CSV table of C-alpha atoms and ligand atoms in Angstrom, one decimal:
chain,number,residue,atom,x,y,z
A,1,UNK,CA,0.0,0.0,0.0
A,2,UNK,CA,1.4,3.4,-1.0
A,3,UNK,CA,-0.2,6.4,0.0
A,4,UNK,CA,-0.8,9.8,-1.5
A,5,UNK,CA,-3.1,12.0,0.0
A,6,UNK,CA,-2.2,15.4,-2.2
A,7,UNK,CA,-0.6,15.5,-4.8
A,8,UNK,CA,0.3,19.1,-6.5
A,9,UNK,CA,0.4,20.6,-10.0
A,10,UNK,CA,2.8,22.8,-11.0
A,11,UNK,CA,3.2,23.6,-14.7
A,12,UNK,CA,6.8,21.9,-15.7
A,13,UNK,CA,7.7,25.2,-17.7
A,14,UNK,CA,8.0,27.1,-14.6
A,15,UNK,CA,10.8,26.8,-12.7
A,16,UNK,CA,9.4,29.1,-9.7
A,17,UNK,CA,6.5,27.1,-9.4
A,18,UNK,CA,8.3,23.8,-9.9
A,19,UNK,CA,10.9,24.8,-7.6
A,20,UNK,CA,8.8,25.2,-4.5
A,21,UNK,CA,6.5,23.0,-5.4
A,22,UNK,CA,9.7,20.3,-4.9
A,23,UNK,CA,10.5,21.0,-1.6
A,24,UNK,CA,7.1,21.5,-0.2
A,25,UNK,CA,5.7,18.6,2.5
A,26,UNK,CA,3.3,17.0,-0.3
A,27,UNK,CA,3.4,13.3,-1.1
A,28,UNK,CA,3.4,14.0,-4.6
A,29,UNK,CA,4.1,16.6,-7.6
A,30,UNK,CA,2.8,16.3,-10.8
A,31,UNK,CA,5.0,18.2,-13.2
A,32,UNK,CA,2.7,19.1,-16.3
A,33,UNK,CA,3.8,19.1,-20.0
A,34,UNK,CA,-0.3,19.2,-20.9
A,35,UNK,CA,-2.4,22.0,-20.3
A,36,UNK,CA,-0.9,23.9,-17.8
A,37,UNK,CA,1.6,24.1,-21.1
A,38,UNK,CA,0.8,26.8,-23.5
A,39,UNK,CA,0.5,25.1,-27.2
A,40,UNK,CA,3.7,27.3,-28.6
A,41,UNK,CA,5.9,26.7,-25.5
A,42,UNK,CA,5.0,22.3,-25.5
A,43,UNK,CA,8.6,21.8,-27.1
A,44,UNK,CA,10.7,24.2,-24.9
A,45,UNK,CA,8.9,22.5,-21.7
A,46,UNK,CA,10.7,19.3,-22.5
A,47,UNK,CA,14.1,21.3,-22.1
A,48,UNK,CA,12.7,23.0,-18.8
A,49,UNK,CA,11.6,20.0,-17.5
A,50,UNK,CA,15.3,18.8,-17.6
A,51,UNK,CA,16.6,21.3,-15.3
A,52,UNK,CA,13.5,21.1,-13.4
A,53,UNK,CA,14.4,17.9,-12.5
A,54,UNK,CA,18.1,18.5,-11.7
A,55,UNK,CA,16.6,20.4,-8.6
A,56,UNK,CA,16.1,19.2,-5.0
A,57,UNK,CA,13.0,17.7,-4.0
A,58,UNK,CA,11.2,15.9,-1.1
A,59,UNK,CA,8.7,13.9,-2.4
A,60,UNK,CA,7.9,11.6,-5.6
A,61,UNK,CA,7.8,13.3,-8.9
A,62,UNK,CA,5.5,12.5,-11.4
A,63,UNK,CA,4.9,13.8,-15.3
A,64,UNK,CA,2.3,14.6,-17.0
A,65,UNK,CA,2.4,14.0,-20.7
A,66,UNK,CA,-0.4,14.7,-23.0
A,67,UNK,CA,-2.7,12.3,-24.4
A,68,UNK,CA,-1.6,9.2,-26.4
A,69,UNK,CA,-4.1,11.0,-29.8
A,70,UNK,CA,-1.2,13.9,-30.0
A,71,UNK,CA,1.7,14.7,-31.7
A,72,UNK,CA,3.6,15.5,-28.6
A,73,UNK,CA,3.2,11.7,-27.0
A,74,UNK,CA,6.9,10.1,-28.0
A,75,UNK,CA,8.7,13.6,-27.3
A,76,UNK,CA,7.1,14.0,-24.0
A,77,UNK,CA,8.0,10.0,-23.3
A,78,UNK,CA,11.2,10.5,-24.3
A,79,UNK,CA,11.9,14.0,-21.9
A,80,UNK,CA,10.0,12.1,-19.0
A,81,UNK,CA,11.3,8.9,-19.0
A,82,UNK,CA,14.6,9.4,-16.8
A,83,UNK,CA,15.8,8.2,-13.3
A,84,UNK,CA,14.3,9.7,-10.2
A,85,UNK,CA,10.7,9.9,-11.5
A,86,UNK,CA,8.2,8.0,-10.0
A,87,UNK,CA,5.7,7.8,-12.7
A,88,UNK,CA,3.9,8.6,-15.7
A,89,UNK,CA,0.4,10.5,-15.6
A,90,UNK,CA,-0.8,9.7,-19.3
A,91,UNK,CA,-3.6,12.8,-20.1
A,92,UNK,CA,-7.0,12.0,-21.4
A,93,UNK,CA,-6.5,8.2,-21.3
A,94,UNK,CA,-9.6,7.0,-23.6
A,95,UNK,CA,-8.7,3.2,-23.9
A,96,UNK,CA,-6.8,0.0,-22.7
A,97,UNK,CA,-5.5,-0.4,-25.7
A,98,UNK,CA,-4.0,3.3,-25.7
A,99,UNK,CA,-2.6,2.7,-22.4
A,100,UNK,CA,-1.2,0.1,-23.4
A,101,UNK,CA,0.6,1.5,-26.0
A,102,UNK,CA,2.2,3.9,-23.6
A,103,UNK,CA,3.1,1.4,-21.5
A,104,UNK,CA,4.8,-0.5,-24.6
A,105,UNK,CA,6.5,2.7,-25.4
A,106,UNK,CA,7.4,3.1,-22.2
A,107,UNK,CA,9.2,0.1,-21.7
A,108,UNK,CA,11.2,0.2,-24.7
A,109,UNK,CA,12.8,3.6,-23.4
A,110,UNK,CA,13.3,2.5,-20.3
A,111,UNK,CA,15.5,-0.6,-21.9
A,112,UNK,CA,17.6,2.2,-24.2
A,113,UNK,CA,18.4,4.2,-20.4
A,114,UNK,CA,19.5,1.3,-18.1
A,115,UNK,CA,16.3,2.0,-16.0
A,116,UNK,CA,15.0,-1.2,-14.3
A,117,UNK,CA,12.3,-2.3,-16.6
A,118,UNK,CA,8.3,-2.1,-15.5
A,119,UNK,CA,9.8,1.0,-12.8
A,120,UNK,CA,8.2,3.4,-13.7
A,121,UNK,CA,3.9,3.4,-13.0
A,122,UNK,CA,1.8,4.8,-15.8
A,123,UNK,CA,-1.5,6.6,-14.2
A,124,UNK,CA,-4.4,6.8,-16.4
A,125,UNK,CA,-6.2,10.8,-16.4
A,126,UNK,CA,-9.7,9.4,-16.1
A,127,UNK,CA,-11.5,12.4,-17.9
A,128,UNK,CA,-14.3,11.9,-20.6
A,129,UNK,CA,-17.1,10.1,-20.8
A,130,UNK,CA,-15.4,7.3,-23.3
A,131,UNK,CA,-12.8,6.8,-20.3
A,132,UNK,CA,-15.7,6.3,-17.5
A,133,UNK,CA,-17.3,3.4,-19.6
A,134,UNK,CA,-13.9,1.7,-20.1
A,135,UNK,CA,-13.0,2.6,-16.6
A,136,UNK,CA,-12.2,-0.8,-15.3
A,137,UNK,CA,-10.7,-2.0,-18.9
A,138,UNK,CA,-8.1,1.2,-18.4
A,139,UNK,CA,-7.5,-0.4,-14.2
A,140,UNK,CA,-6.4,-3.3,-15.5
A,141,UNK,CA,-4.9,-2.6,-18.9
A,142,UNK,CA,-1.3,-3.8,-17.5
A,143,UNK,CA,1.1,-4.3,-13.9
A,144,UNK,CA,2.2,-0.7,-14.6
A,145,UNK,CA,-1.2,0.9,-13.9
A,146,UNK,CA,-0.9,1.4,-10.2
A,147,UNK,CA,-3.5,3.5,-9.7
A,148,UNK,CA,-5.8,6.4,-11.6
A,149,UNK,CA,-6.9,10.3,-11.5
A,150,UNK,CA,-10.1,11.6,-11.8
A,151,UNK,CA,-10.0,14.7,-14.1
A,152,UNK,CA,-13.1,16.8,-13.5
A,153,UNK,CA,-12.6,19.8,-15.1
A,154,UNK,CA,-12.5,18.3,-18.5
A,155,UNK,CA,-15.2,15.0,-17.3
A,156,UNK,CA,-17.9,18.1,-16.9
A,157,UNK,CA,-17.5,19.6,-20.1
A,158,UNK,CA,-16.8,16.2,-22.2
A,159,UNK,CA,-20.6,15.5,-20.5
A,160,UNK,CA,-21.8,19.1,-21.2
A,161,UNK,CA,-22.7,20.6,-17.6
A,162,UNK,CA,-20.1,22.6,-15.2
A,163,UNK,CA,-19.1,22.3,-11.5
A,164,UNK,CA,-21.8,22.5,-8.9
A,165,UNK,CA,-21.2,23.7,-4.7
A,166,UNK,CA,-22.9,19.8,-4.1
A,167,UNK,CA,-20.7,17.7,-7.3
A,168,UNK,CA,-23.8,15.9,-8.0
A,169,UNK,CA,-23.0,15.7,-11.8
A,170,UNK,CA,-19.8,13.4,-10.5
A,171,UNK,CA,-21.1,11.4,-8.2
A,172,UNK,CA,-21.4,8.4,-10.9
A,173,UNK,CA,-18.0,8.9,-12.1
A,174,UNK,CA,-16.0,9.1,-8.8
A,175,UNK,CA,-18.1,6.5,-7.4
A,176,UNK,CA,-17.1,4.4,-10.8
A,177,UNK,CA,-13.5,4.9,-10.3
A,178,UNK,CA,-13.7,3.8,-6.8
A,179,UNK,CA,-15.1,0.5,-7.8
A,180,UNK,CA,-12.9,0.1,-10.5
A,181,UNK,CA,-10.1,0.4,-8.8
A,182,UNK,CA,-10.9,-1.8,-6.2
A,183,UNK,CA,-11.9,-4.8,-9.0
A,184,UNK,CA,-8.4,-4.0,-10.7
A,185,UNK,CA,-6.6,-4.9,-7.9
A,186,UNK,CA,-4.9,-1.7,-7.6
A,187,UNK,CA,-4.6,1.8,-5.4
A,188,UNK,CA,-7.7,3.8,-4.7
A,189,UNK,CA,-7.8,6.9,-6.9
A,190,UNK,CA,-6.9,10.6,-6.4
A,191,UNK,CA,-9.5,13.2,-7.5
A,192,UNK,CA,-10.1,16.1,-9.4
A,193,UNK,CA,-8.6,19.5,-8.6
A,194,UNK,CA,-10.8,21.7,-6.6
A,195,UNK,CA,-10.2,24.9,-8.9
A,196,UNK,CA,-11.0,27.5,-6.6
A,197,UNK,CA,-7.9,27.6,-4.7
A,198,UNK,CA,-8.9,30.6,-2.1
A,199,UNK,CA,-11.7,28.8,-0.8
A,200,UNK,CA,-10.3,26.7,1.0
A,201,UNK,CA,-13.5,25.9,3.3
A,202,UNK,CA,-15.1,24.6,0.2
A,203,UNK,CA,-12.1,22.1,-0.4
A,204,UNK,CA,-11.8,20.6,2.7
A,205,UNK,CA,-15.8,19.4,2.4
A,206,UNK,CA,-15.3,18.1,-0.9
A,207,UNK,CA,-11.9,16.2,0.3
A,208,UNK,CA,-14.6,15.0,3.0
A,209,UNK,CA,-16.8,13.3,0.5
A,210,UNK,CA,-14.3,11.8,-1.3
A,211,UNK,CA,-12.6,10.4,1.4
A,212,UNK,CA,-15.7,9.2,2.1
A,213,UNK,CA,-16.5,7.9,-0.9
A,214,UNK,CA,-13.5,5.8,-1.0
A,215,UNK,CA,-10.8,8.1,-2.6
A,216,UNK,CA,-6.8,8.0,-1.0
A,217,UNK,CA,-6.5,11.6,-2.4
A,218,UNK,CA,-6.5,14.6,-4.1
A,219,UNK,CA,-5.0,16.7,-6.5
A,220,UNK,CA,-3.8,20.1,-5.8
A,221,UNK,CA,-3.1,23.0,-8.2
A,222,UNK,CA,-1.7,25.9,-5.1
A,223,UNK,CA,0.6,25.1,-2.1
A,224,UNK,CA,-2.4,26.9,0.2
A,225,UNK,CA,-3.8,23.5,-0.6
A,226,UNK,CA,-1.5,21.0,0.5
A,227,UNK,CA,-1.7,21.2,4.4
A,228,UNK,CA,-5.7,21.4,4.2
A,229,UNK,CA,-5.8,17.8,1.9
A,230,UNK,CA,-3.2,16.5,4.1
A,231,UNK,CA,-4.9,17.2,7.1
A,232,UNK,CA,-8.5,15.6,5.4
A,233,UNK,CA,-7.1,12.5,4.5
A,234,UNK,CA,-5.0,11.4,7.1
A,235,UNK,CA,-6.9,8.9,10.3
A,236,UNK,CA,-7.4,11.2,13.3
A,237,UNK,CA,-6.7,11.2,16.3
A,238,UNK,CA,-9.8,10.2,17.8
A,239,UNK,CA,-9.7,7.4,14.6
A,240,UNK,CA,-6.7,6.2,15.6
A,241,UNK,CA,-7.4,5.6,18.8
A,242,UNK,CA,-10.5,4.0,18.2
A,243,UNK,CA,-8.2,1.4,16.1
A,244,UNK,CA,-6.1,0.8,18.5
A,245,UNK,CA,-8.7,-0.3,20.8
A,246,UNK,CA,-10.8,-2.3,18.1
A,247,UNK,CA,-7.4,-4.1,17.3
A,248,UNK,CA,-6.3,-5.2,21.0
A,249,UNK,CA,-10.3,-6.1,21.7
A,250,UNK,CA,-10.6,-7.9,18.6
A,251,UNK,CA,-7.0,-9.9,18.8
A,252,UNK,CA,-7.7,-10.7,22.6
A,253,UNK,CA,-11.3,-12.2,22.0
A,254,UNK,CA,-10.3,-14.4,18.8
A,255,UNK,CA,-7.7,-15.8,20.6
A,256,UNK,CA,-10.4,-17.0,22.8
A,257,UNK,CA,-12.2,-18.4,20.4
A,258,UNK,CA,-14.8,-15.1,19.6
A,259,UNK,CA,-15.4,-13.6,16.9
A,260,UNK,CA,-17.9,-10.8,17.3
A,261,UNK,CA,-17.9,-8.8,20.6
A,262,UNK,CA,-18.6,-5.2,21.4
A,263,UNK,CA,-16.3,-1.8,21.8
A,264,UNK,CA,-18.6,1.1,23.5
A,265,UNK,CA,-21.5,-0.3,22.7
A,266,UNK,CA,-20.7,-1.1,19.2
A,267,UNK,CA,-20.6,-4.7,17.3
A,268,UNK,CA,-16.7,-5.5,16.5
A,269,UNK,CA,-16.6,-8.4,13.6
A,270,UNK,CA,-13.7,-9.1,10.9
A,271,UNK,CA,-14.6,-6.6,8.4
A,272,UNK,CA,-14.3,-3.9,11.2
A,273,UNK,CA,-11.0,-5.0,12.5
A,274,UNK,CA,-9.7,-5.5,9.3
A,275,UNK,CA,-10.8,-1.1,8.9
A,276,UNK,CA,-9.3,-0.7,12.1
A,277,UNK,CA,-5.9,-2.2,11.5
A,278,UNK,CA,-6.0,-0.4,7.8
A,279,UNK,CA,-5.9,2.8,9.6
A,280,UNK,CA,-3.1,2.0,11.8
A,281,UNK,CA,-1.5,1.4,8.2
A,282,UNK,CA,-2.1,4.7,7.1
A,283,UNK,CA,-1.0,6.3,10.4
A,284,UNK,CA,2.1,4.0,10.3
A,285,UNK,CA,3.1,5.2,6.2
A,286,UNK,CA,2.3,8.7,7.4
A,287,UNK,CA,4.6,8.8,10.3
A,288,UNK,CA,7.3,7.2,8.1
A,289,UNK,CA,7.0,9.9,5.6
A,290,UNK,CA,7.8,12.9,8.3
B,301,COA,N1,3.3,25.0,-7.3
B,301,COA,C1,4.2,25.7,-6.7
B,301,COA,N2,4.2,27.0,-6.4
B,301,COA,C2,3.0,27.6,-6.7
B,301,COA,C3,2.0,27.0,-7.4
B,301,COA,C4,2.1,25.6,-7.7
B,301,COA,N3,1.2,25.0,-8.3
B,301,COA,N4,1.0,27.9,-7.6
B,301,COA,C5,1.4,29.0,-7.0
B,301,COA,N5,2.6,28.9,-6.5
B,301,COA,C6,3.4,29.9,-5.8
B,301,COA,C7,3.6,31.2,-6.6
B,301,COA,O1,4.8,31.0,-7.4
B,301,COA,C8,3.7,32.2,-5.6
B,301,COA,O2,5.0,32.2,-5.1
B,301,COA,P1,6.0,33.5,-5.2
B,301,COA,O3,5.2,34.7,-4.7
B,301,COA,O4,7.2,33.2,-4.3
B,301,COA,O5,6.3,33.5,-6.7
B,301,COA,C9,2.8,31.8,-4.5
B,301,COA,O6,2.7,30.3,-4.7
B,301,COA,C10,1.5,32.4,-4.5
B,301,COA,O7,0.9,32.3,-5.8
B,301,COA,P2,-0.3,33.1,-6.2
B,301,COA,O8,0.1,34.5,-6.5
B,301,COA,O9,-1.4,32.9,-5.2
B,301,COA,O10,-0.8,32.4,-7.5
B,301,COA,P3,-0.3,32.6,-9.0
B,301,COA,O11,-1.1,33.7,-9.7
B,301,COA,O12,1.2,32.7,-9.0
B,301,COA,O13,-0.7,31.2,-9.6
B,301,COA,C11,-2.0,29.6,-10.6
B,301,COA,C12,-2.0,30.8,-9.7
B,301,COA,C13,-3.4,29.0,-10.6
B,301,COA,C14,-1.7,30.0,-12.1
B,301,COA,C15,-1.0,28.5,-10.1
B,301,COA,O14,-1.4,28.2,-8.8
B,301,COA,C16,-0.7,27.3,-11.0
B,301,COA,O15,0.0,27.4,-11.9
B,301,COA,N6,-1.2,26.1,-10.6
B,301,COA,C17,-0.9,24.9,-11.2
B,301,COA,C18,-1.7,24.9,-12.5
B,301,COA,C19,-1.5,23.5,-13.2
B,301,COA,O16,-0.5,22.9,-13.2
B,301,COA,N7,-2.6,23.1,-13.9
B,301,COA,C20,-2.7,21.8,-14.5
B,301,COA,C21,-3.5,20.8,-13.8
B,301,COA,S1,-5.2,21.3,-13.6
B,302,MG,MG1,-7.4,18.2,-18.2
């Protein structure tokens, strides 16, 4: 289990942004050569991205190149596949069959640079309509898929509505990439930017529902964001706690032979020890990663 509760954009032409964004207390950064890439500056990028990624950093870095359907695909492969990077984020991934063309691709660069071969993940931008009814195809496309993101922004248009306060016109989606992920085999997703970085009220209750909903994550776009997603999908304290005692009850009464019992007042069975002990996981990676 691997855990990344934020993860933050920074466009991977700017080498202020990218900078800080490198030594900032996130799990994650996504350096974009897609949108946050102006069209007529999608060639220099690659050559910024180089020196971006001569800089120090904290966390795992990951790319993200645009979609398989464009011209820039092999380039931005061939500028992103180096040592040191976690992963590739592959943009408006449509198919299994595209992804797995990547992954191909991938490989074969990875063999030219000396780079242990399957290494690097691949993480499939889940953002159309076509990608949400191949959803679990995509999860399970190949071993290098670890896990996927959920790209609102462009889901809402591809479907023709916008953003609501409530994200009713997601619900399906997220909930589908939740499931899909889960039938795959591989790590819960990390959603959608929340593009309106001053309210940061408004984040935190939509990090709320999909933590709830079964999401490890999300993705940020502004370092006011990190600490506030951090904060949302780590246990608690009062969760932890509550764990700890579920775990010690639990342990104690099946060695006795028992395998349902209570914990103030409330029914303790496997399934609930088995969440209890998932969050002293989580606790455990997160204390590791300070
Ligand atoms: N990563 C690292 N640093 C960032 C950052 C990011 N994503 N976004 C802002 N900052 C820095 C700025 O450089 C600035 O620092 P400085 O004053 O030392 O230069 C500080 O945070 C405050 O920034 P602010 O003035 O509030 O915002 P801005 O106008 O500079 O940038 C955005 C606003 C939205 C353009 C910027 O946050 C951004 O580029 N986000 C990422 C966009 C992206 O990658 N999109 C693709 C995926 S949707
Ligand atoms: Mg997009």
């Amino acid at each position: 289990m691997s855990l990344y509760r934020t993860m933050l954009f920074t466009p991977a032409d700017d080498l202020r942004k990218a900078g800080k964004a490198l030594m900032l207390d996130v799990d994650g950064v996504v350096l974009d050569l897609e949108d946050a890439v102006a069209l007529s500056k999608k060639l220099n990028a690659r050559t910024a991205l180089k020196e971006v990624l001569s800089l120090p950093r904290k966390g795992d870095v990951f790319i993200r190149v645009n979609s398989a359907q464009t011209e820039f695909i092999l380039g931005d492969l061939l500028a992103a596949v180096t040592q040191g990077v976690k992963g590739i984020v592959l943009a408006k991934s449509e198919s299994a069959e595209e992804v797995r063309q990547v992954d191909w691709l991938i490989g074969k660069i990875e063999i030219e640079r000396g780079l242990r071969p399957g290494g690097l993940e691949l993480i499939p931008f889940i953002e159309s309509a076509n990608a949400i009814i191949n959803v679990y195809s995509i999860a399970s496309a190949c071993p290098r898929v670890s896990r996927m993101f959920f790209g609102g922004v462009d889901y809402v248009l591809d479907i023709g509505t916008s953003f609501s306060r409530n994200s009713e016109e997601i619900f399906y989606a997220r909930s589908k990439l939740v499931v899909a992920s889960r039938a795959a085999g591989i790590e819960a997703p990390i959603d959608t930017v929340y593009p309106d970085f001053k309210d940061i009220g408004g984040l935190k209750e939509d990090a709320k529902v999909v933590r709830q909903l079964g999401f490890q994550g999300k993705l940020a776009i502004h370092p006011c964001q990190v600490g506030p997603l951090n904060e949302v999908f780590m246990p608690t304290a009062d969760e932890i706690s509550w764990a700890k005692r579920v775990v010690t009850v639990f342990d104690e009464a099946e060695a006795k032979g028992q395998a349902v019992m209570q914990v103030d007042g409330k029914m303790i069975e496997y399934p609930i020890a088995d969440r209890a002990r998932r969050i002293l996981s989580l606790a455990d990676i997160i204390t590791g990663k300070k």
